[in-house]
CSV table of C-alpha atoms in Angstrom, one decimal:
chain,number,residue,atom,x,y,z
A,2,MET,CA,65.5,130.4,68.9
A,3,LYS,CA,68.2,129.6,66.4
A,4,THR,CA,71.0,128.5,67.6
A,5,GLU,CA,73.4,127.8,64.9
A,6,CYS,CA,76.4,130.4,64.7
A,7,PRO,CA,79.0,129.6,61.8
A,8,ALA,CA,82.1,130.7,64.0
A,9,GLU,CA,81.1,127.9,66.8
A,10,LYS,CA,84.2,125.8,66.1
A,11,LYS,CA,86.9,128.4,65.3
A,12,CYS,CA,85.9,131.0,68.2
A,13,GLY,CA,85.9,128.8,71.4
A,14,GLY,CA,83.7,131.6,73.1
A,15,CYS,CA,80.1,129.7,73.6
A,16,THR,CA,81.1,126.4,74.8
A,17,ASN,CA,78.0,125.2,75.8
A,18,LEU,CA,76.0,126.4,72.1
A,19,HIS,CA,74.4,123.8,71.9
A,20,VAL,CA,73.9,122.0,75.7
A,21,SER,CA,70.0,123.2,77.0
A,22,TYR,CA,70.2,126.7,79.0
A,23,GLU,CA,68.5,124.1,82.3
A,24,GLU,CA,71.5,122.2,81.7
A,25,GLN,CA,73.8,124.6,81.9
A,26,LEU,CA,72.7,125.9,84.8
A,27,LYS,CA,72.5,123.0,86.8
A,28,GLN,CA,76.1,122.2,85.4
A,29,LYS,CA,77.0,125.9,86.7
A,30,GLN,CA,75.4,124.9,90.7
A,31,GLU,CA,77.2,121.4,90.3
A,32,ALA,CA,80.9,123.5,89.7
A,33,VAL,CA,80.3,126.2,92.7
A,34,GLN,CA,79.1,122.8,95.0
A,35,LYS,CA,82.6,121.7,94.8
A,36,LEU,CA,84.3,124.2,95.3
A,37,TYR,CA,82.6,124.6,98.9
A,38,PRO,CA,81.7,120.9,99.7
A,39,LYS,CA,81.0,121.8,103.4
A,40,TYR,CA,78.1,124.7,102.5
A,41,HIS,CA,75.1,124.7,100.5
A,42,VAL,CA,74.9,126.7,97.2
A,43,ASP,CA,71.4,127.7,96.1
A,44,PRO,CA,70.8,127.1,92.3
A,45,VAL,CA,72.2,129.5,89.7
A,46,LEU,CA,69.9,132.8,89.3
A,47,GLY,CA,69.7,132.5,85.5
A,48,MET,CA,68.5,134.2,82.4
A,49,LYS,CA,64.5,134.2,80.7
A,50,ASN,CA,66.6,134.8,77.4
A,51,PRO,CA,69.6,133.8,77.5
A,52,TYR,CA,71.1,135.2,74.3
A,53,HIS,CA,72.4,138.5,73.1
A,54,TYR,CA,73.0,140.0,76.1
A,55,ARG,CA,76.9,140.8,76.0
A,56,HIS,CA,76.0,144.9,75.6
A,57,LYS,CA,80.2,145.5,75.5
A,58,VAL,CA,81.2,144.3,72.1
A,59,TYR,CA,85.1,143.8,71.2
A,60,ALA,CA,86.8,143.4,68.1
A,61,ALA,CA,89.8,143.0,65.9
A,62,PHE,CA,90.4,144.7,62.4
A,63,GLY,CA,92.1,142.3,59.8
A,64,THR,CA,91.4,141.7,56.4
A,65,ASP,CA,90.4,138.1,54.9
A,66,ARG,CA,91.8,136.0,52.1
A,67,ASN,CA,90.8,138.1,49.5
A,68,GLY,CA,92.2,141.2,51.1
A,69,ARG,CA,88.6,142.5,52.1
A,70,LEU,CA,88.4,144.3,55.2
A,71,MET,CA,86.8,142.4,58.6
A,72,ALA,CA,86.5,142.3,62.5
A,73,GLY,CA,85.9,140.3,65.1
A,74,MET,CA,87.2,138.3,68.1
A,75,TYR,CA,90.4,136.0,67.8
A,76,GLU,CA,90.3,132.3,67.8
A,77,GLU,CA,91.0,130.7,70.7
A,78,HIS,CA,94.1,130.6,71.4
A,79,THR,CA,95.7,132.3,67.9
A,80,HIS,CA,95.4,135.7,66.7
A,81,ARG,CA,93.4,134.6,63.4
A,82,ILE,CA,90.1,136.9,63.7
A,83,VAL,CA,86.8,135.3,63.2
A,84,PRO,CA,83.9,137.2,62.4
A,85,SER,CA,81.7,138.3,65.3
A,86,GLY,CA,78.7,140.7,63.4
A,87,SER,CA,76.5,137.5,63.9
A,88,CYS,CA,77.6,136.6,67.4
A,89,LEU,CA,74.4,135.0,69.3
A,90,ILE,CA,75.2,136.5,72.4
A,91,GLN,CA,76.7,140.1,71.8
A,92,ASN,CA,73.7,142.7,71.6
A,93,GLU,CA,72.4,142.9,67.9
A,94,THR,CA,72.7,146.6,67.9
A,95,ALA,CA,76.2,146.6,68.5
A,96,ASN,CA,76.4,143.3,65.8
A,97,GLN,CA,75.0,145.8,63.6
A,98,ILE,CA,77.0,149.0,64.3
A,99,LEU,CA,80.0,146.7,63.8
A,100,LYS,CA,78.9,146.0,60.1
A,101,GLY,CA,78.5,149.1,59.7
A,102,MET,CA,81.6,150.3,60.6
A,103,ILE,CA,83.5,147.9,58.4
A,104,GLU,CA,80.8,148.8,55.4
A,105,ILE,CA,81.6,152.3,56.1
A,106,ALA,CA,85.8,151.9,56.3
A,107,GLU,CA,85.5,149.3,53.1
A,108,GLU,CA,84.1,152.6,51.0
A,109,MET,CA,86.4,154.9,52.3
A,110,HIS,CA,89.1,152.5,51.8
A,111,LEU,CA,90.4,152.5,55.0
A,112,SER,CA,92.9,149.5,56.1
A,113,ALA,CA,93.8,147.4,59.1
A,114,TYR,CA,96.4,147.3,61.5
A,115,ASP,CA,98.9,145.0,60.9
A,116,GLU,CA,100.8,144.3,64.2
A,117,ASP,CA,103.7,143.1,62.2
A,118,THR,CA,104.9,145.7,60.5
A,119,ARG,CA,102.9,148.5,62.5
A,120,ARG,CA,101.5,150.0,59.8
A,121,GLY,CA,97.7,150.6,58.3
A,122,ILE,CA,95.0,152.1,60.6
A,123,LEU,CA,92.3,150.0,62.0
A,124,ARG,CA,92.6,148.1,65.0
A,125,HIS,CA,89.9,147.5,67.3
A,126,ALA,CA,86.1,148.5,67.1
A,127,TYR,CA,84.2,148.7,71.0
A,128,ILE,CA,80.5,149.0,71.4
A,129,ARG,CA,78.7,149.6,74.0
A,130,VAL,CA,74.7,149.9,74.1
A,131,ALA,CA,73.2,151.1,77.2
A,132,HIS,CA,70.3,148.9,78.3
A,133,SER,CA,68.4,150.7,79.5
A,134,ILE,CA,67.8,153.7,76.9
A,135,GLY,CA,69.1,152.3,74.0
A,136,LYS,CA,71.9,154.4,72.9
A,137,ALA,CA,75.7,153.1,72.1
A,138,MET,CA,78.8,154.3,72.3
A,139,ALA,CA,81.5,153.6,69.4
A,140,ILE,CA,85.1,153.5,70.2
A,141,ILE,CA,87.3,153.2,67.3
A,142,VAL,CA,91.0,152.3,68.4
A,143,ILE,CA,93.5,153.0,65.3
A,144,GLY,CA,97.0,152.4,65.2
A,145,SER,CA,97.9,155.5,63.3
A,146,GLU,CA,98.2,159.4,64.1
A,147,GLU,CA,95.2,160.3,62.3
A,148,LEU,CA,91.9,158.7,61.3
A,149,PRO,CA,91.8,159.7,57.6
A,150,GLY,CA,88.5,161.2,56.5
A,151,ALA,CA,87.0,161.5,60.3
A,152,LYS,CA,84.5,163.8,59.5
A,153,LYS,CA,83.2,161.8,56.8
A,154,PHE,CA,83.5,158.7,58.9
A,155,VAL,CA,81.5,160.1,61.7
A,156,SER,CA,78.8,161.7,59.5
A,157,LEU,CA,78.2,158.5,57.6
A,158,LEU,CA,77.9,156.3,60.8
A,159,THR,CA,75.7,158.6,62.6
A,160,ASN,CA,73.4,158.6,60.1
A,161,ARG,CA,73.2,154.8,59.2
A,162,PHE,CA,72.9,154.1,63.5
A,163,PRO,CA,71.1,157.7,65.4
A,164,GLU,CA,71.1,155.4,68.5
A,165,ILE,CA,75.1,156.2,68.7
A,166,GLU,CA,74.8,159.1,70.9
A,167,THR,CA,79.0,159.3,71.1
A,168,ILE,CA,81.8,158.1,68.9
A,169,VAL,CA,85.3,158.1,70.6
A,170,LEU,CA,89.1,158.0,68.9
A,171,ASN,CA,91.4,156.2,70.8
A,172,PHE,CA,94.8,155.8,69.7
A,173,ASN,CA,96.8,153.1,70.7
A,174,ARG,CA,100.1,152.4,68.4
A,175,LYS,CA,102.1,149.9,71.6
A,176,HIS,CA,103.1,146.3,71.2
A,177,THR,CA,100.6,145.4,73.6
A,178,SER,CA,97.1,142.8,74.0
A,179,MET,CA,95.3,145.9,75.6
A,180,VAL,CA,92.9,147.5,73.2
A,181,LEU,CA,93.0,150.9,74.2
A,182,GLY,CA,95.6,153.4,74.2
A,183,GLU,CA,95.9,156.1,76.7
A,184,ARG,CA,94.6,158.9,74.8
A,185,SER,CA,92.0,159.9,73.0
A,186,LYS,CA,89.7,161.8,71.3
A,187,VAL,CA,86.3,162.9,71.2
A,188,LEU,CA,84.8,163.0,67.5
A,189,TYR,CA,81.2,163.3,68.6
A,190,GLY,CA,78.8,163.5,71.3
A,191,PRO,CA,79.6,164.0,75.0
A,192,GLY,CA,82.4,161.4,74.8
A,193,TYR,CA,80.2,159.1,77.4
A,194,LEU,CA,77.7,156.7,77.8
A,195,THR,CA,74.7,157.3,80.2
A,196,ASP,CA,72.7,153.8,81.1
A,197,GLU,CA,70.6,153.8,83.9
A,198,LEU,CA,71.2,150.4,86.5
A,199,LEU,CA,68.6,149.4,90.2
A,200,GLY,CA,67.0,153.1,89.0
A,201,MET,CA,70.5,155.2,89.2
A,202,LYS,CA,72.3,156.7,86.7
A,203,PHE,CA,75.9,155.9,85.5
A,204,HIS,CA,78.0,157.8,83.3
A,205,LEU,CA,80.4,155.4,81.6
A,206,SER,CA,83.7,156.8,80.1
A,207,PRO,CA,85.4,154.5,77.3
A,208,ALA,CA,87.6,152.7,80.4
A,209,SER,CA,84.8,151.9,82.5
A,210,PHE,CA,84.2,148.7,83.9
A,211,TYR,CA,80.8,147.8,83.7
A,212,GLN,CA,79.0,144.5,83.3
A,213,VAL,CA,78.9,143.1,80.4
A,214,ASN,CA,74.7,141.7,81.0
A,215,PRO,CA,72.9,144.7,81.9
A,216,VAL,CA,69.5,142.0,82.7
A,217,GLN,CA,71.9,140.3,85.3
A,218,THR,CA,73.8,143.0,86.6
A,219,GLU,CA,70.9,144.4,88.1
A,220,VAL,CA,69.7,140.6,89.7
A,221,LEU,CA,73.2,140.2,90.9
A,222,TYR,CA,73.5,143.7,92.6
A,223,GLN,CA,69.9,143.2,94.1
A,224,THR,CA,71.0,139.9,95.6
A,225,ALA,CA,74.5,141.1,97.6
A,226,ILE,CA,72.6,144.3,98.4
A,227,ASP,CA,69.6,142.2,100.0
A,228,LEU,CA,72.0,139.4,101.3
A,229,ALA,CA,74.4,142.3,102.6
A,230,GLY,CA,71.4,143.4,105.1
A,231,ILE,CA,72.4,147.1,104.8
A,232,THR,CA,70.4,149.5,107.6
A,233,ASP,CA,70.7,152.9,108.1
A,234,HIS,CA,72.6,153.0,111.0
A,235,ASP,CA,75.4,150.9,108.8
A,236,ALA,CA,78.9,152.3,108.0
A,237,VAL,CA,79.8,150.4,104.3
A,238,LEU,CA,83.4,149.8,103.0
A,239,ASP,CA,83.4,148.9,99.1
A,240,ALA,CA,86.6,147.7,98.8
A,241,CYS,CA,86.6,147.2,94.8
A,242,CYS,CA,84.5,149.9,93.9
A,243,GLY,CA,84.9,150.9,90.3
A,244,ILE,CA,83.0,153.4,89.1
A,245,GLY,CA,81.0,153.5,92.3
A,246,THR,CA,77.7,150.9,91.0
A,247,ILE,CA,77.8,149.1,93.6
A,248,SER,CA,78.7,152.0,96.3
A,249,LEU,CA,76.2,154.6,95.6
A,250,ILE,CA,72.9,151.6,95.4
A,251,ALA,CA,74.2,150.8,98.5
A,252,ALA,CA,74.4,154.2,100.0
A,253,ARG,CA,70.4,154.8,99.0
A,254,GLN,CA,70.5,152.4,102.8
A,255,ALA,CA,73.6,152.8,104.6
A,256,LYS,CA,74.1,155.5,106.7
A,257,GLU,CA,77.5,155.6,104.8
A,258,VAL,CA,79.4,154.4,102.3
A,259,VAL,CA,83.3,154.4,101.2
A,260,GLY,CA,84.5,153.1,98.1
A,261,VAL,CA,88.0,152.5,97.4
A,262,GLU,CA,89.7,152.0,93.7
A,263,ILE,CA,92.8,152.1,92.2
A,264,SER,CA,92.5,153.6,88.9
A,265,PRO,CA,92.1,157.4,89.0
A,266,ASP,CA,89.4,157.4,86.1
A,267,ALA,CA,87.1,155.1,87.8
A,268,ILE,CA,86.9,156.7,91.0
A,269,ARG,CA,86.6,160.1,88.7
A,270,ASP,CA,83.7,158.3,87.5
A,271,ALA,CA,82.4,156.9,90.8
A,272,GLN,CA,82.6,160.6,92.5
A,273,HIS,CA,80.6,162.0,89.1
A,274,ASN,CA,78.4,159.3,89.2
A,275,ALA,CA,77.3,160.2,93.0
A,276,LYS,CA,76.8,163.7,92.2
A,277,LEU,CA,75.0,162.9,88.9
A,278,ASN,CA,72.2,160.4,91.5
A,279,HIS,CA,72.0,162.9,94.5
A,280,ILE,CA,73.9,160.4,96.7
A,281,ALA,CA,75.9,162.6,99.4
A,282,ASN,CA,76.9,160.2,102.0
A,283,ALA,CA,79.2,158.1,99.5
A,284,ASP,CA,83.3,159.1,99.8
A,285,PHE,CA,85.7,157.5,96.9
A,286,TYR,CA,89.4,157.4,97.9
A,287,CYS,CA,91.6,156.6,94.7
A,288,ASP,CA,94.5,153.9,96.4
A,289,ASP,CA,95.2,150.4,96.5
A,290,ALA,CA,92.7,148.7,98.7
A,291,ASN,CA,95.6,146.5,100.9
A,292,SER,CA,97.3,150.3,101.9
A,293,PHE,CA,93.9,151.4,102.2
A,294,LEU,CA,93.2,149.3,105.0
A,295,ASP,CA,95.6,150.0,107.0
A,296,ARG,CA,94.8,154.2,107.1
A,297,LEU,CA,90.8,153.4,107.5
A,298,ILE,CA,90.2,154.5,111.5
A,299,ASP,CA,86.4,153.8,111.8
A,300,ARG,CA,85.4,149.7,111.4
A,301,PRO,CA,82.9,149.4,108.8
A,302,ASP,CA,80.0,146.9,109.8
A,303,VAL,CA,79.6,146.0,106.0
A,304,VAL,CA,82.5,145.0,103.4
A,305,ILE,CA,81.7,144.3,99.7
A,306,LEU,CA,84.0,142.8,97.7
A,307,ASP,CA,83.9,142.1,93.9
A,308,PRO,CA,87.2,142.6,93.0
A,309,PRO,CA,89.1,140.8,89.6
A,310,ARG,CA,89.8,137.2,88.2
A,311,ALA,CA,93.0,137.0,90.6
A,312,GLY,CA,91.3,137.6,93.7
A,313,MET,CA,92.1,139.1,96.8
A,314,LYS,CA,95.5,139.3,98.5
A,315,ARG,CA,95.8,137.3,101.1
A,316,VAL,CA,97.3,140.4,103.2
A,317,PHE,CA,94.1,141.7,102.9
A,318,MET,CA,91.5,139.0,103.8
A,319,GLN,CA,94.0,138.9,107.3
A,320,HIS,CA,93.8,142.3,108.0
A,321,LEU,CA,90.1,142.7,106.6
A,322,ALA,CA,89.3,139.6,109.1
A,323,GLU,CA,90.7,141.5,111.8
A,324,MET,CA,89.0,144.8,111.6
A,325,LYS,CA,86.0,142.4,112.0
A,326,PRO,CA,83.1,143.7,110.6
A,327,ASP,CA,80.1,141.8,111.2
A,328,ARG,CA,79.1,140.9,107.8
A,329,VAL,CA,81.0,140.5,104.5
A,330,VAL,CA,79.8,140.2,100.9
A,331,TYR,CA,82.0,138.5,98.5
A,332,ILE,CA,81.1,139.0,94.7
A,333,SER,CA,83.3,137.0,92.5
A,334,CYS,CA,83.8,136.5,88.7
A,335,PHE,CA,86.0,133.5,89.2
A,336,PRO,CA,85.1,131.0,92.2
A,337,GLU,CA,88.2,129.7,92.7
A,338,THR,CA,89.8,132.6,93.7
A,339,GLN,CA,87.1,133.4,95.7
A,340,ALA,CA,87.4,130.3,98.0
A,341,ARG,CA,90.7,130.3,98.2
A,342,ASP,CA,90.2,134.3,99.6
A,343,ILE,CA,86.7,133.2,101.9
A,344,LYS,CA,89.4,130.8,103.7
A,345,ASN,CA,91.6,133.5,105.0
A,346,LEU,CA,88.0,134.1,106.4
A,347,THR,CA,86.3,131.0,107.9
A,348,CYS,CA,89.7,129.9,109.8
A,349,ARG,CA,89.4,133.5,111.6
A,350,GLY,CA,86.0,133.9,113.3
A,351,TYR,CA,83.8,134.0,109.8
A,352,ARG,CA,81.3,131.7,109.0
A,353,VAL,CA,79.9,131.0,105.3
A,354,LYS,CA,76.1,132.3,105.3
A,355,LYS,CA,75.0,132.1,101.9
A,356,ILE,CA,76.3,131.2,98.8
A,357,VAL,CA,74.2,132.3,95.5
A,358,PRO,CA,75.2,131.7,91.5
A,359,VAL,CA,74.0,134.3,89.1
A,360,ASP,CA,74.4,133.6,85.6
A,361,LEU,CA,76.0,136.4,84.1
A,362,PHE,CA,77.8,134.4,81.2
A,363,PRO,CA,74.9,132.2,79.5
A,364,MET,CA,76.4,129.4,77.0
A,365,THR,CA,79.9,129.8,78.9
A,366,ASP,CA,81.5,127.9,81.4
A,367,HIS,CA,81.7,131.4,83.5
A,368,VAL,CA,79.4,132.4,86.9
A,369,GLU,CA,79.4,135.0,89.2
A,370,THR,CA,78.8,133.6,92.6
A,371,ILE,CA,77.7,136.0,95.6
A,372,VAL,CA,79.2,134.5,99.1
A,373,LEU,CA,77.6,136.1,102.9
A,374,LEU,CA,79.8,135.3,105.7
A,375,SER,CA,79.2,136.7,109.2
A,376,ARG,CA,81.0,137.0,112.1
A,377,THR,CA,80.7,133.7,114.8
A,378,ASN,CA,80.2,136.4,117.8
A,379,SER,CA,78.2,138.6,116.1
């Protein structure tokens, strides 16, 4: 596999592009082991093909030195755009759609949005490809009130890329680092994308959180469910449930599942996904996980955590230990905060039974880690 990338020295995304994949996995296992010196860390579960795994692509629009439209990632620690249409870790279909967007926008004389002057039109492109069916969702983020020639743009793009299932126009005129604005308009298709994960279907709206590496996400979630040892007698709490992916997969084995998530949009997606998969034993609540624990009446048998990089609040971990679930499965994309949080359980009656890293981000230093804990007297 050719590993030459013209943007490698500028982008800063693929820090390990010229390190053998076997060595990358070894280095990641050693990094996790340093965080857990008292425990055995399993070898990292890696990929057969560690390229073009990112099925979600963000790109910022700008102009090159010749005034031509371009789109790509920001150079590390700057706002200078590095073209990413040939990225070795982005999905190849997404790369082609991004190139097509730029060519069509050039043909229609659509300008890039300038964050300093707040003039121009095209601000970001966001493309997601469903791994299971190869269909795509394209989101065009603009910094203006409208997209001139929107119908023509949609027609040209869908004719060139029939795999595009839906196109959404998103409005973002705020001075912010956030890609998506609060208001959207569907230009083509249903406004969402459907993907399949471990035999279950999930509707993905533009703002849905969904792992970028679908192949390894199946490995991650199946490993987590297996470690949890869920039976049809178990009540499961998914404390950071997102759109219900882990909750609904767990519900196939559990007596009941409760999912809690602070995002109203995510909860709506989770409830919709439960109906889509005919899951009747999963309930979803829009709430802060910390507050939700205070109101939870029944003690769960199993608790699953998959928080953002910041991890869980200390008060949550303390309260969780007081609830005394039999097993806790903690999934994290940032093992440093995971190790910090787990100390709040190991000093309150829990022991670490298994640590399994899963590589969702080849060519980078990042790794997902699953930790299984159980009560010492259970």
